[in-house]
Phi, psi and omega in degrees: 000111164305135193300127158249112157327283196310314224265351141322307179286346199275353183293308207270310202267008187270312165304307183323324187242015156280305150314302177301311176324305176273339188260351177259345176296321159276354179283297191275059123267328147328278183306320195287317205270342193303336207237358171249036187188089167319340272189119198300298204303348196256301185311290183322300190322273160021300195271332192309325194262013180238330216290336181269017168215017167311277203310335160303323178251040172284315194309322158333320184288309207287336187273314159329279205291323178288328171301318179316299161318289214285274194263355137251059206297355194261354172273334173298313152345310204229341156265352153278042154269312184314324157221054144323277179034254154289318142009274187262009159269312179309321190281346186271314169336269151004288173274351154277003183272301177311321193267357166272006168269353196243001203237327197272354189261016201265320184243171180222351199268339208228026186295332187263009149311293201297322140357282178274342162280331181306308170297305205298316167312285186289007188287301170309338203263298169331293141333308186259333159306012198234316181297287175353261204322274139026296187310322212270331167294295179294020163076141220228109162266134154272068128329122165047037169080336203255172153256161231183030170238206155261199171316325232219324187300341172283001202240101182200169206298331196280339178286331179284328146345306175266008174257325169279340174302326188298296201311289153338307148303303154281354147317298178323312181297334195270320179306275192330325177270005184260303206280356154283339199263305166283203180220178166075209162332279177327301186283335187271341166273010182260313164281010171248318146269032174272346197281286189291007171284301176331281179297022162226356167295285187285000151274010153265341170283338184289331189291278199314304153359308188280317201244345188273334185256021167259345180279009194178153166298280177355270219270344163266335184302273164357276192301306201269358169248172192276095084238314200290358160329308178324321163320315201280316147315263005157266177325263199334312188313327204269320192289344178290316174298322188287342153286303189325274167002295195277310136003282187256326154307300180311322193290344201267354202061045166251140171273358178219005172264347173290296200312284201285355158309330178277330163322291193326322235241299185295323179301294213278299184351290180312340179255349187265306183301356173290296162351308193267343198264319205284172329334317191317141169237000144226107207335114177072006176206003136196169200257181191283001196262281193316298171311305177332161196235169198297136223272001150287335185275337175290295186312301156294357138283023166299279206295341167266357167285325208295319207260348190286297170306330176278335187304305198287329171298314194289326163266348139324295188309300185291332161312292143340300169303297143329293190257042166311159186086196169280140172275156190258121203306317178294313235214184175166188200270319175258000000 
């Protein structure tokens, strides 16, 4: 029986940018939360408690985006004309979130400059990753191999719409991840917006829900037909609980059952538009077979995921490992 290739690289590039969601998702849920905690010495912790794995989990993007190119050059091909756009305003976030984690501890006289960029970045880098997605949920016209639509086609109500639900969301991830990594003050204002973040995380996944499947044949077939209706079931339940969780660990004092119960509420996002898209990797008009680059170039990149991806898990992981636990208000990473 032949390996089919695609449908592997489309697995490794789909773990890829999953990983980068969550693990790139609290970091800019931080900064977005930066402005609701005045207080220099909060701010310092705050960065203190992303600055020794932000950057490590920039590497998720780069294996995305770069994998994408390699072994779907024709999804590539036809989803970045579509969102340029939001593309190089997130990657402009992105680099002003970076360079205001090295800057802002360099002055004192211009520290609250670098403050609102560190916020500014990630509200932006956050957002427009939400538009992006949202362009690509809302359909890709295809032609002849190409895209085929304008300029202008990723920016509609439903996208800007799935850019403020990200925000909102990776806000959730980052409160949840302060009151697991801190103590005192800081974590308890942290576990106090983490509560109403919940509940407005899951009615914008309950609103897209709602809405997503009006937006494609595909996608009421999918949800609303037989076998996979059971998803429809199933995925709510799961995201309920996963409130449940998140909830009642804040009201109970727990520090690490809010963070990873608010993962959960993103893997199932995520699984549920995986749901909604395959076969397709550009929604209703090509599939990852159809996209794939040729299955000697599929093979040989292979042999460099197998040893290249356990590599980047294993110093993620370690990394993690290190600096596990509560940060100590005395010591940090700068």
């Amino acid at each position: 029986m032949p390996i089919d290739l695609p449908f592997i690289w489309a697995g490794i590039i789909a773990f890829a940018v999953l990983a980068y969601v969550i693990l790139d998702g609290f970091d800019l849920g931080v900064g977005i939360l930066f402005p609701f905690f005045p207080e220099k010495h909060e701010k310092d912790l705050m960065m203190n408690s992303v600055a020794p794995v932000w950057d490590g989990n920039e590497t998720w993007l780069v294996l995305g985006g770069g994998g994408l190119l390699a072994v779907f050059p024709l999804a590539y091909a036809t989803i970045l004309p579509a969102i340029y756009a939001p593309i190089v305003l997130m990657l402009l976030g992105l680099i002003f979130r970076g360079v205001a984690f090295e800057y802002r501890w360099r002055t004192k006289k211009a520290e609250y400059l670098w403050n609102w960029a560190f916020t500014g970045g990630s509200v932006v880098a956050a957002f427009f990753q939400g538009v992006a997605l949202g362009a690509l949920v809302q359909g890709i016209p295809v032609e002849n191999r190409a895209y085929a639509g304008g300029w202008w086609d990723w920016l509609t109500p439903f996208s800007l719409a799935t850019g403020l639900a990200l925000v909102i969301g990776y806000a959730l991830l980052g409160a949840t991840w302060l009151v697991m990594k801190t103590s005192g003050d800081l974590a308890e204002r942290a576990r106090s917006l983490a509560l109403p973040l919940s509940f407005a995380t899951v009615g914008a996944m309950g609103i897209f829900s709602l809405w997503t499947p009006w937006l494609e044949p595909i996608y009421f077939e999918r949800w609303f037909g037989y076998p996979t209706l059971i998803f429809s079931i199933i995925v709510p339940a799961l995201v309920l609980g996963c409130l449940y969780l998140i909830v009642t660990g804040l009201k109970a004092g727990h520090d690490a059952r809010p963070f990873l119960a608010a993962l959960g509420l993103f893997v199932l996002g995520y699984a549920g538009i995986g749901i909604s898209f395959y076969p397709y990797i550009v929604p209703s008009s090509v599939t990852i077979w159809e996209a794939a680059a040729p299955d000697e170039s599929l093979a040989f990149l292979l042999y460099g995921a197998v040893v290249l991806v356990p590599m980047i898990l294993g110093y993620t992981a370690y990394a993690y490992w290190v600096f596990r636990g509560k940060l100590d208000p005395d010591e940090g990473y700068h």
